[in-house]
Coordinates of C-alpha atoms and ligand atoms in Angstrom, one line a residue:
X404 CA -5.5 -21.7 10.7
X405 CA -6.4 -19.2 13.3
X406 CA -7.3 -15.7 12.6
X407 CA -8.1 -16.8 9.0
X408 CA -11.8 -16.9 8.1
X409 CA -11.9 -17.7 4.2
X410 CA -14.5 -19.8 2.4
X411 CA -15.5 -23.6 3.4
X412 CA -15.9 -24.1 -0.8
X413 CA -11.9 -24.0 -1.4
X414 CA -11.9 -27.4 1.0
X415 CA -12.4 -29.9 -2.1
X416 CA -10.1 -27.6 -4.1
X417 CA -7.3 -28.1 -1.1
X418 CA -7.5 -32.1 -1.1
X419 CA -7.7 -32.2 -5.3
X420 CA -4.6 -29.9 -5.9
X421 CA -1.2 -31.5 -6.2
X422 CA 0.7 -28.9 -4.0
X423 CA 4.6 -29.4 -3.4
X424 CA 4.8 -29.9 0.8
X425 CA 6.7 -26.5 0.4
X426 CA 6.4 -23.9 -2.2
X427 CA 9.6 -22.2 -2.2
X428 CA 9.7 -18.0 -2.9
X429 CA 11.8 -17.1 -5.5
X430 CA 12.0 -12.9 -5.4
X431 CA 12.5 -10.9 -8.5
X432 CA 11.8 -7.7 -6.7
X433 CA 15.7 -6.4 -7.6
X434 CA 15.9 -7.9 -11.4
X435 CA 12.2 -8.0 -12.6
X436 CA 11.2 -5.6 -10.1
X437 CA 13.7 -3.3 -11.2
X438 CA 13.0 -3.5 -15.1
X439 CA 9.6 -1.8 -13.8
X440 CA 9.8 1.8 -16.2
X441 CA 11.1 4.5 -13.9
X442 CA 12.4 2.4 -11.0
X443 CA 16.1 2.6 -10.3
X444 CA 17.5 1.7 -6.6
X445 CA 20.9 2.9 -5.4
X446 CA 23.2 0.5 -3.8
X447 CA 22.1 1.2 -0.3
X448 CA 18.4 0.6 -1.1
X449 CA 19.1 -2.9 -3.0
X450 CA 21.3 -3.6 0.3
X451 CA 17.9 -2.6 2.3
X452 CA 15.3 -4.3 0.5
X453 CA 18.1 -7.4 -0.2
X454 CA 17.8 -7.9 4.1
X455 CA 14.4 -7.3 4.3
X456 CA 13.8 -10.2 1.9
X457 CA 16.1 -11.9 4.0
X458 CA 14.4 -11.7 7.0
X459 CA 10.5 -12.1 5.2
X460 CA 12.2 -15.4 4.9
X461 CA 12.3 -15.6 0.7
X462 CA 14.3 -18.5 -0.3
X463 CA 16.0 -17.0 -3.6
X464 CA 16.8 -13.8 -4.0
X465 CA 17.2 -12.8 -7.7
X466 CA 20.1 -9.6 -7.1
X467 CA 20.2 -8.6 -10.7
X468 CA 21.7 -9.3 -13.8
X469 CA 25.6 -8.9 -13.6
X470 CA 26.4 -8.5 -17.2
X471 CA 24.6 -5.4 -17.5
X472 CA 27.8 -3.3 -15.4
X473 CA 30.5 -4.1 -13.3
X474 CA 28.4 -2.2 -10.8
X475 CA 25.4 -4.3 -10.9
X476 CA 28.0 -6.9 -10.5
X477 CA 29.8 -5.8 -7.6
X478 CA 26.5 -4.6 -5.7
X479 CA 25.0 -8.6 -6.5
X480 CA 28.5 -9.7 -4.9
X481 CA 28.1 -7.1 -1.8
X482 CA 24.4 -8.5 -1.3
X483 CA 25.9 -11.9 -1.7
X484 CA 28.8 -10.9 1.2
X485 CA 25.7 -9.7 3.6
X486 CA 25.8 -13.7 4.2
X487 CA 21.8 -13.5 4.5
X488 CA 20.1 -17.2 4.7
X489 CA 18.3 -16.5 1.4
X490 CA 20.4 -17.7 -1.7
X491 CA 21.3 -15.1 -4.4
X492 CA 21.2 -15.6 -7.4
X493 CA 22.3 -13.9 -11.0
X494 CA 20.0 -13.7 -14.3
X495 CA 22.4 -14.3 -17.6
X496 CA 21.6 -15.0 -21.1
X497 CA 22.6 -18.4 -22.8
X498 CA 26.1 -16.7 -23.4
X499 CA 29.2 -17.8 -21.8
X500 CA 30.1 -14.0 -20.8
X501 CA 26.7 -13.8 -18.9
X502 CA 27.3 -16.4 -16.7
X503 CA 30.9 -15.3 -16.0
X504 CA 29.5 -12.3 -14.4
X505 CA 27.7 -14.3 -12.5
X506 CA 30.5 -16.3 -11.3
X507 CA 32.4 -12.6 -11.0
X508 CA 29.3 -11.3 -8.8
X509 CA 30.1 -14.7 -6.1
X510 CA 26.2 -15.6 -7.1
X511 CA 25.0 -19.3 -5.5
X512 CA 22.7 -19.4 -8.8
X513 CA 22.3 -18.6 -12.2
X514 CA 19.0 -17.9 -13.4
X515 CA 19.8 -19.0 -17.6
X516 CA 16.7 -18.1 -20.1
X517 CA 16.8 -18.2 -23.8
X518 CA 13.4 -17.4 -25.8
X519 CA 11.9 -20.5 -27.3
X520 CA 8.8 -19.2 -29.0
X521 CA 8.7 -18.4 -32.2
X522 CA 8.1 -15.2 -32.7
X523 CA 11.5 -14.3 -30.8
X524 CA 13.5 -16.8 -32.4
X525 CA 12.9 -15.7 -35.0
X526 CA 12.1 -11.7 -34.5
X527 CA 14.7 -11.4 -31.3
X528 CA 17.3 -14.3 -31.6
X529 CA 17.0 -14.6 -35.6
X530 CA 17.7 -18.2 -34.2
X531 CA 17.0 -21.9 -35.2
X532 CA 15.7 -24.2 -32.9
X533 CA 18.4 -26.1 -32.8
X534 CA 20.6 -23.4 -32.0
X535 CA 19.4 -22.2 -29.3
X536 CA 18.9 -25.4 -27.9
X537 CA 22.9 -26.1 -28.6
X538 CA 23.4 -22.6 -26.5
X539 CA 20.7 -23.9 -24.0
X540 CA 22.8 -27.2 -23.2
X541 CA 26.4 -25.2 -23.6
X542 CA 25.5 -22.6 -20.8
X543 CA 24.1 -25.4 -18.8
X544 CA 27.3 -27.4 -18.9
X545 CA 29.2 -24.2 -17.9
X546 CA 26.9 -23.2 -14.7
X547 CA 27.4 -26.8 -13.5
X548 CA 31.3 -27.2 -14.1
X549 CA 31.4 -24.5 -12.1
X550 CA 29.8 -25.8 -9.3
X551 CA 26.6 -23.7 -8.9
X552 CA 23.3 -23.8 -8.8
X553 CA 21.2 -23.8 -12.5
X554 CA 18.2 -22.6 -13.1
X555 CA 16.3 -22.5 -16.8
X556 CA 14.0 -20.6 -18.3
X557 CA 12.1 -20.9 -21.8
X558 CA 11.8 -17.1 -22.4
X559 CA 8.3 -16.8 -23.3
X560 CA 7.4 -20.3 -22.6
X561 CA 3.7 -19.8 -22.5
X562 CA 3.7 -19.4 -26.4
X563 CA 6.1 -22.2 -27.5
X564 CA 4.5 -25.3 -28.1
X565 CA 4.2 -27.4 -25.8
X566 CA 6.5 -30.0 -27.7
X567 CA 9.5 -27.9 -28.1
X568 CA 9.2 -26.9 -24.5
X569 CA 9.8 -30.5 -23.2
X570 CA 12.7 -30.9 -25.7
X571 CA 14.6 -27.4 -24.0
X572 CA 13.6 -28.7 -20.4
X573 CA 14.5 -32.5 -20.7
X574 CA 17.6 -31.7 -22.6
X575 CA 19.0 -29.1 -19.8
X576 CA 17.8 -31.6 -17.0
X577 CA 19.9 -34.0 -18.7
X578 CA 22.7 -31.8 -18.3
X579 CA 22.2 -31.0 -14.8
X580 CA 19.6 -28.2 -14.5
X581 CA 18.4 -27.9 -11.4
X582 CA 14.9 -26.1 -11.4
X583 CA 12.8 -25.6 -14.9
X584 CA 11.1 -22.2 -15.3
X585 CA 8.1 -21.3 -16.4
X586 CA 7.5 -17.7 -17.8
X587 CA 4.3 -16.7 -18.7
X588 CA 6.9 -13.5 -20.4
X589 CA 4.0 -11.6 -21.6
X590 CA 1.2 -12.4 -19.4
X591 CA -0.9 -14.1 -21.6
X592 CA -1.9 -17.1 -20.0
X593 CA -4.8 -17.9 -17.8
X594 CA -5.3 -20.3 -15.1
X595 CA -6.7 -23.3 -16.5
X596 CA -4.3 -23.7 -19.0
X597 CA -1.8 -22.9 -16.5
X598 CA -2.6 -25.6 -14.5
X599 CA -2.8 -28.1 -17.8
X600 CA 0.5 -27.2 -18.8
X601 CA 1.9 -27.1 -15.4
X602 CA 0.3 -31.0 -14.9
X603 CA 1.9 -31.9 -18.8
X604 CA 5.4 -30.7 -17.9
X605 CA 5.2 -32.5 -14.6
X606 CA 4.6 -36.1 -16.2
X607 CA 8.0 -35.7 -18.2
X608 CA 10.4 -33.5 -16.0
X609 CA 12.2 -34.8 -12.9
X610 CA 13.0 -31.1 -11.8
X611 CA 11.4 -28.9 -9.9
X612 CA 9.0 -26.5 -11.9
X613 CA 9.1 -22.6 -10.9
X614 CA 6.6 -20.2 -12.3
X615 CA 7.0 -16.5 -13.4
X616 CA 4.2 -14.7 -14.1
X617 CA 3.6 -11.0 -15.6
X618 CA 0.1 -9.4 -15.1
X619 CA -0.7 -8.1 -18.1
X620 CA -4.0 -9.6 -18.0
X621 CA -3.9 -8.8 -14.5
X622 CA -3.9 -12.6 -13.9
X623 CA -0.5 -13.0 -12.8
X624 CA -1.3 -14.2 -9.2
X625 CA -4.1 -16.7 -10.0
X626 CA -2.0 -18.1 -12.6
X627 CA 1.2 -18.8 -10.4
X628 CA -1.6 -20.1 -7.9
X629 CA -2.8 -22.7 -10.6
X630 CA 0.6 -23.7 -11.4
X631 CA 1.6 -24.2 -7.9
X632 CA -1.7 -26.7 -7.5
X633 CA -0.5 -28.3 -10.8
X634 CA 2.4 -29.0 -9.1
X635 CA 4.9 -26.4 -9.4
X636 CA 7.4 -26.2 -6.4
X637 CA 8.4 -22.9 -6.5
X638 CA 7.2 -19.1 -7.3
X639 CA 8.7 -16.1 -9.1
X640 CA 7.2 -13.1 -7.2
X641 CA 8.0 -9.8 -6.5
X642 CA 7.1 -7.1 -3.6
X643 CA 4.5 -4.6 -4.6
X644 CA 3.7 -7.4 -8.2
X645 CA 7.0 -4.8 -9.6
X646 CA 8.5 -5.4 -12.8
X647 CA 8.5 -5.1 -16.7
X648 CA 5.1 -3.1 -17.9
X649 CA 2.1 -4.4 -15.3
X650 CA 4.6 -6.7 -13.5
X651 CA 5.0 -9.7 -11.7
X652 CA 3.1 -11.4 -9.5
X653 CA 3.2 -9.9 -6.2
X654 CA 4.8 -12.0 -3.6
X655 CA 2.1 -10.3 -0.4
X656 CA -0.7 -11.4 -2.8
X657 CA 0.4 -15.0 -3.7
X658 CA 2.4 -16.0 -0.5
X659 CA -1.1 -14.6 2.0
X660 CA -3.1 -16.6 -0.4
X661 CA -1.4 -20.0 -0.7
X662 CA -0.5 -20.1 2.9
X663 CA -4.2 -19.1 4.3
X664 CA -6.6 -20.4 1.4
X665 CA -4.5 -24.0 0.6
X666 CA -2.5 -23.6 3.7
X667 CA 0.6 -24.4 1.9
X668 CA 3.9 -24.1 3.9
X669 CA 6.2 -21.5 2.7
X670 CA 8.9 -20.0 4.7
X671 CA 7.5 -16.4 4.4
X672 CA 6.8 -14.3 7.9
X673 CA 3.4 -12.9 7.1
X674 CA 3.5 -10.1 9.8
X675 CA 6.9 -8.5 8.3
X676 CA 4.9 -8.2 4.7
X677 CA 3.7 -4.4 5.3
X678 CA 6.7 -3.0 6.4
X679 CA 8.5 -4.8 3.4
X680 CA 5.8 -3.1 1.0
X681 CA 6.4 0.3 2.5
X682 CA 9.9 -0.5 1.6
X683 CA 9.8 -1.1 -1.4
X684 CA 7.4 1.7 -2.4
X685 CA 9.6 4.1 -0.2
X686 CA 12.7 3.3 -2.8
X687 CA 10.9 3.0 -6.0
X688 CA 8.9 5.0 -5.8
X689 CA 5.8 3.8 -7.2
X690 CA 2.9 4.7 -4.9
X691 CA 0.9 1.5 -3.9
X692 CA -2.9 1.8 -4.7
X693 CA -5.4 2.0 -1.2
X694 CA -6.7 -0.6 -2.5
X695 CA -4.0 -3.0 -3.0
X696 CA -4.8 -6.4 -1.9
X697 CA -3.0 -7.5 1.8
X698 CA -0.8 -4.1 2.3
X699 CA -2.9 -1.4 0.6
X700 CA -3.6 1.6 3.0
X701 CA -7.5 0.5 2.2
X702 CA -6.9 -3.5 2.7
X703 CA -8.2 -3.5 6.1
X704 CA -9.9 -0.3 6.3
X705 CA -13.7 0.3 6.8
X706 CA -16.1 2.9 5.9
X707 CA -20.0 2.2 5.2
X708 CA -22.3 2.5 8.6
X709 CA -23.2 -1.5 8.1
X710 CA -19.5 -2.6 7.8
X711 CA -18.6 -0.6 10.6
X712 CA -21.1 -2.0 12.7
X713 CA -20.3 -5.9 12.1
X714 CA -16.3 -4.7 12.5
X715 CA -16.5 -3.9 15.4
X716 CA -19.3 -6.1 16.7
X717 CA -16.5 -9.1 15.0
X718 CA -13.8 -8.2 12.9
X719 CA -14.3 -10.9 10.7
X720 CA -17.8 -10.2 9.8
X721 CA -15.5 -8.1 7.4
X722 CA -12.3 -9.4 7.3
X723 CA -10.8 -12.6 5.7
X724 CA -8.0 -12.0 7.7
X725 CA -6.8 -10.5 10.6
X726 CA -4.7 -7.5 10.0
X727 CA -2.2 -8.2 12.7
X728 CA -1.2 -11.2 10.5
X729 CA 0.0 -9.7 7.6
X730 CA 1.4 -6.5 9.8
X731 CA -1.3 -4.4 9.1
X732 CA -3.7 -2.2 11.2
X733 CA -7.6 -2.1 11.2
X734 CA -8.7 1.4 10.3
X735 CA -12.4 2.6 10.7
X736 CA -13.1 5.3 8.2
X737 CA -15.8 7.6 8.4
X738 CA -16.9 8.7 5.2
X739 CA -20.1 9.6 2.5
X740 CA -21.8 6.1 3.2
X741 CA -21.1 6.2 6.8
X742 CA -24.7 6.3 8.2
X743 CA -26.3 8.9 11.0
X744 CA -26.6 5.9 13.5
X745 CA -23.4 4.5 12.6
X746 CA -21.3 7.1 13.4
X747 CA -23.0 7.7 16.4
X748 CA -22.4 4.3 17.9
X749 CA -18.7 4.6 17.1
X750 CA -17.8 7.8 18.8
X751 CA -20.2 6.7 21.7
X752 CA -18.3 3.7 22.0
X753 CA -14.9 5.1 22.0
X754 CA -15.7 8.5 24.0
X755 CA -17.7 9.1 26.9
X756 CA -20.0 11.6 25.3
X757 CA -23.2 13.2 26.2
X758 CA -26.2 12.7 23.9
X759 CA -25.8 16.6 22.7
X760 CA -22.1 16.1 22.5
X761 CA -22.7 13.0 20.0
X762 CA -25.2 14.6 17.7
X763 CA -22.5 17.9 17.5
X764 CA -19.9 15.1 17.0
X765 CA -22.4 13.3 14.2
X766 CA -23.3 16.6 12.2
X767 CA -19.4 18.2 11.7
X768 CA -18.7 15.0 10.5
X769 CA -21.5 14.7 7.9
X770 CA -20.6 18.1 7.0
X771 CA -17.3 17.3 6.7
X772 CA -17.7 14.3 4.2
X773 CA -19.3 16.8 1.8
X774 CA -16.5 18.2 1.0
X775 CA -13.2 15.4 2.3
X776 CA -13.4 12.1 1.1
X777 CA -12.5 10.1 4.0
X778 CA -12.0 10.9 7.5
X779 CA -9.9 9.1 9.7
X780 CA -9.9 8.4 13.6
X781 CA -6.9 11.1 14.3
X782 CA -9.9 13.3 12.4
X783 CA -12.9 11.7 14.6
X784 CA -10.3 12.3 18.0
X785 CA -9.8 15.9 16.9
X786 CA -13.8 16.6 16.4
X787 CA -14.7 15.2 19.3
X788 CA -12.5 17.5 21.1
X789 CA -13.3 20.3 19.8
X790 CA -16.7 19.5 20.7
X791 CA -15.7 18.5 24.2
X792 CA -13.5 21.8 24.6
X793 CA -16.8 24.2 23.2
X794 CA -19.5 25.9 24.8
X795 CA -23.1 24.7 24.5
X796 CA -25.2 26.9 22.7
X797 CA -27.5 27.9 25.5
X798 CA -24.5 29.0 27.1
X799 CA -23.3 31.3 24.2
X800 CA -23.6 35.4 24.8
X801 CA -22.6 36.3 21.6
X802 CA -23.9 34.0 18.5
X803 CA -22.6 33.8 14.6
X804 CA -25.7 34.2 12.4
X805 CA -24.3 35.5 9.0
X806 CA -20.6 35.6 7.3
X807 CA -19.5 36.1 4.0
X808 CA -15.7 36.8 3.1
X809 CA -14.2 38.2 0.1
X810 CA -10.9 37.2 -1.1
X811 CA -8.7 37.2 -4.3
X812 CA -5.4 38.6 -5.8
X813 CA -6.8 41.5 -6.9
X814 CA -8.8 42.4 -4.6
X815 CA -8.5 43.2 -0.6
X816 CA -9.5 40.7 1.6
X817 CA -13.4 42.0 2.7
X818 CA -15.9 40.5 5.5
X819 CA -19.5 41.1 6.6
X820 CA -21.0 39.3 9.5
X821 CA -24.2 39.1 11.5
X822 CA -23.5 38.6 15.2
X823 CA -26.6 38.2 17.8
X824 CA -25.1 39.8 21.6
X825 CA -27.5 38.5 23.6
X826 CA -31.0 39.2 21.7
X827 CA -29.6 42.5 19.5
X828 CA -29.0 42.0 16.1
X829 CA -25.6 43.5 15.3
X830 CA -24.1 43.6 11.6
X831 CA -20.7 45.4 10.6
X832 CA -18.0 44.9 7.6
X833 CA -14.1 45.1 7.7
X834 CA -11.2 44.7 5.6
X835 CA -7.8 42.9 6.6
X836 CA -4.5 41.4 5.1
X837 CA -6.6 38.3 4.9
X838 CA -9.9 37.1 5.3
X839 CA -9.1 35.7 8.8
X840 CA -7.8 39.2 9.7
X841 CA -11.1 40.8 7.8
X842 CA -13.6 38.4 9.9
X843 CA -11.9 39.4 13.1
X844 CA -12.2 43.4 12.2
X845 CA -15.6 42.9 11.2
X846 CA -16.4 41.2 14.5
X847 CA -14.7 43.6 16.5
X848 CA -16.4 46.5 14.4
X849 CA -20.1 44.8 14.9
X850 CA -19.5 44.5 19.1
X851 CA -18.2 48.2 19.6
X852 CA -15.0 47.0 20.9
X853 CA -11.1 46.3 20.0
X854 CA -9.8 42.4 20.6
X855 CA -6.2 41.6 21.0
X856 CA -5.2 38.4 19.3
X857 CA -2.2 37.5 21.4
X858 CA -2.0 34.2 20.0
X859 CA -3.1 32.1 16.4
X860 CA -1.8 28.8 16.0
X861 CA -3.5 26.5 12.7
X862 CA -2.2 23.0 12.6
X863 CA -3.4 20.5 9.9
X864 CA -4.1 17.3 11.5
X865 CA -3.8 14.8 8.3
X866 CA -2.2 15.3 5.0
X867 CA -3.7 16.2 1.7
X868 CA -5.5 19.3 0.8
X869 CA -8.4 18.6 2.4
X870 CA -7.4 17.7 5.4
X871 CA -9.3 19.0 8.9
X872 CA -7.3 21.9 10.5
X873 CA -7.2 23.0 14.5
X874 CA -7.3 26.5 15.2
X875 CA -6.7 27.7 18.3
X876 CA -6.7 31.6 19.4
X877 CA -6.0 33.5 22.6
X878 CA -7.9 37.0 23.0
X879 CA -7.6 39.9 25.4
X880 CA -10.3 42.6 25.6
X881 CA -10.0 45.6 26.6
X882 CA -10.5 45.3 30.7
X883 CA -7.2 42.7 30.2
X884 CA -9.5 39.6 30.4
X885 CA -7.6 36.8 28.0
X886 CA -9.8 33.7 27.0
X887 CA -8.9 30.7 24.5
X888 CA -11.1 29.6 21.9
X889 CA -10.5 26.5 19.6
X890 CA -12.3 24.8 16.4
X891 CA -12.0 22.3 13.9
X892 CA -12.7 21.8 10.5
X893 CA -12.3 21.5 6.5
X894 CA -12.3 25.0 6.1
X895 CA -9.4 27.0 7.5
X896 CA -11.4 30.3 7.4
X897 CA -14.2 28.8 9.5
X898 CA -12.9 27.2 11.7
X899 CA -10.8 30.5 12.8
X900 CA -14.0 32.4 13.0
X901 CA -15.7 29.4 15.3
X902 CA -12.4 29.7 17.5
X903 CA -12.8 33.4 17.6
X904 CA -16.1 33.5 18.8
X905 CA -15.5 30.8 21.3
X906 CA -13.0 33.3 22.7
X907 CA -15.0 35.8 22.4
X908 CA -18.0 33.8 24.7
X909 CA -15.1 32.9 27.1
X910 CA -14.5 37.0 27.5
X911 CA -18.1 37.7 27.7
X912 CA -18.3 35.0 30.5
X913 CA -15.7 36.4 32.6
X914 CA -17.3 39.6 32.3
X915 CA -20.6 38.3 33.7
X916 CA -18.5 36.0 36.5
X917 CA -16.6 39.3 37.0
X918 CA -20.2 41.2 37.6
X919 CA -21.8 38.4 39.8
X920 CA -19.1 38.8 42.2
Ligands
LIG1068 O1 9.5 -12.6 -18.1 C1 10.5 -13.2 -18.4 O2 10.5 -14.0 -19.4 C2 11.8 -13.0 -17.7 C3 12.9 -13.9 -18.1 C4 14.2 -13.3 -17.9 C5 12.8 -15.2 -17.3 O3 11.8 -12.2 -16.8
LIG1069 ZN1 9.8 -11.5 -16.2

């Protein structure tokens, strides 16, 4: 598969496994995905994410579970009127009143569970075998007289035994079920024994076998992976792995890796998987980790000086994938590990630099990854020109050699510098409304002369509190020359001093200009 560069080992594992020739996706992002603590979507975003599914290409789309309001129920039946490709489908309980809901809410299927283990027979559904197996077969003769789709589900299948599970499945498939689930309800399987009981319940069942898996154990995904190479034909997922406590398994992380590692059809459109992430998190939310398999901010993102290097020497020195493939962008970080030589090589090779201008370049950004933890390329863009826009320092009249600022909310904003005009020492103190406004008295007051600042403009170039800043100033002296000085950095107060006194060289080099002619 082209721009996929995983491991020649998972070639046996490819021709062993018993893959279905195409794993249907079954999304629970709006029922499962919705039980996740604190996540509520209004109608409009369930409408939203409901296309987006739609156009991923997910096969199923589980809208919710009608019983629990007649709202929930009329926004399942207005997803259902979007006439999207995807089927919808309704969750309901073994209970008659469930299911009419679900009829109520237009659905094509009815997702019917019933807990089999038991510890919530006989904890939840103070329940008998038996009787929940009588509502099991009831419900399932009332989804099909009615003409719809049925699928089943042994709530917390993964601790029945194994025995009572095949009675529940071959009894409903008897009466007309059309797909058997399997939910691993509190994520406690793993995937070996997924893949054993996966391969038992194939030998018996006629029916296609679906798999739910939560993550408690953080396994969800390689256990819906081992079911599907058991056999099982179609997968429970959900965007962003949303849903009850550590949630389901994500539909970016299985769906990438069963059609790239086993190169199993599905009908998903990997390139549309980022945008339906930031989706998702947009209306729940819940903030994605950076490093997030496939759609993390981090996923294809690349900071030490040796991975930088084979990156952009080939991508795939790096990369199992490329980002374009699952909608994502490559994004070279430069950071605490990124090396002297490294960074070097990459702003030579994007920017036509000289060798003085590349070491300036290389030594703000060391400094700068003391303090920020990672700097970006709109970052690396900026520095660069700011370096590109500053006087050399043999070219400098006047030169910072000493500042200190003093500021609090008790106490008024103080500054001392040490300035060197051209080989005389010159040191003077001031106090402002701020410690910008100090530095620039104190300046003024160590040259002898009175500055206009016509213009200060500070812009923050990415987000978060450390993020670099542009300053940019516009001076007039006293003889009406006007000069503009600019600088960037971490630190806002710096960098308005460095702009200052690269206005400050502009005036003094006018001056001489002025003096030569
Ligand atoms: O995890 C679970 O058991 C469920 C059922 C409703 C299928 O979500
Ligand atoms: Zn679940």
């Amino acid at each position: 598969m082209e721009g996929v560069f995983v491991s020649d080992l998972i070639q046996p594992i490819r021709e062993r496994s018993k893959f279905a020739d195409r794993v249907y996706v079954f999304d629970t992002t709006l029922r499962d995905g919705e039980q996740t603590p604190g996540v509520c979507f209004t109608l409009d975003e369930k409408i939203e994410i409901a296309r987006k599914l739609d156009q991923l290409g997910v096969d199923v789309i589980e809208a919710g579970f009608p019983v629990n309001s007649d709202d929930e129920t009329n926004t399942i039946k207005m997803i259902k009127n979007l006439g999207l490709k995807s089927k919808i489908c309704g969750l309901a309980r073994c209970v008659i009143g469930d299911v009419d809901a679900c009829l109520k809410a237009n659905v094509d299927r009815v997702h019917i569970f019933i807990a089999t283990s038991d510890i919530h027979l006989k904890y939840k559904l103070k329940m008998d075998e038996a009787k929940a197996l009588e509502q099991a077969i009831a419900t399932t003769d009332y989804v099909k007289a009615h003409g719809l789709e049925c699928e089943f589900s042994c709530e917390d299948a993964t601790r029945t035994p194994v025995e009572r599970l095949l009675r529940f499945y071959k009894s409903v498939e008897q009466h007309g079920a059309d797909v058997h689930n399997v939910p691993d309800t509190v994520g406690v399987m793993e995937p070996e024994a997924m893949f054993g009981l996966i391969t038992t319940l194939r030998s018996s069942l006629k029916k296609p076998i679906s798999m739910h898996c939560h993550n408690d154990f953080g396994l969800a995904v390689a256990n819906t992976l081992a079911g599907i190479k058991a056999g099982a034909a179609q997968m429970h997922v959900t965007v962003n792995g949303l849903g009850e406590r550590a949630g389901n398994a994500s539909l970016e992380q299985a769906v990438t890796a069963l059609m790239t590692m086993y190169r199993v059809n599905t009908g998903i459109k990997l390139n549309l998987l980022t945008e339906a992430s930031k989706l998702v998190e947009r209306c729940s939310m819940i903030k994605l980790t950076p490093n997030f398999p496939i759609v993390g901010d981090n996923s294809f993102a690349h900071e030490a000086g040796i991975h930088v290097h084979g990156v952009l020497a080939k991508a795939e020195s790096y990369e199992p994938l490329t980002p374009e493939m699952v909608g994502q962008k490559r994004r070279i970080v430069m950071g605490k590990h990124t090396g002297k030589h490294a960074v070097a090589n990459f702003v030579s090779e994007k920017y036509n630099l000289t060798d003085e201008q590349i070491k300036a370049v290389g030594e703000k950004i060391r400094c700068l990854t003391i303090n920020k933890k990672k700097i970006t390329e709109n970052d690396v863009t900026a520095l660069v020109e700011g370096v590109l826009g500053s006087i050399a320092e043999a070219e400098k009249v006047v030169k910072l050699d000493e500042i200190l600022v003093v500021t609090g909310n008790k106490i008024t904003p103080t500054a001392s510098v040490q300035l060197t005009l051209k080989d005389r020492k010159m040191v003077a103190a001031g106090v402002g409304t701020g410690p910008v406004d100090a530095l620039s008295r104190a300046i003024q007051s160590a040259l002898g002369e009175e500055i206009k600042l016509l213009n200060y403009r500070l812009e923050a170039i990415s987000g978060g509190t450390d993020s670099l800043c542009t300053v940019e100033v516009v001076v007039e002296d006293r003889e009406g020359n006007t000069a503009m000085g600019m600088a960037v950095g971490g630190d806002i107060v710096m960098a308005s001093v460095f702009a200052l006194m690269e206005s400050l060289n502009r005036i003094y080099g006018k001056r001489i200009e002025k003096k030569g002619n």
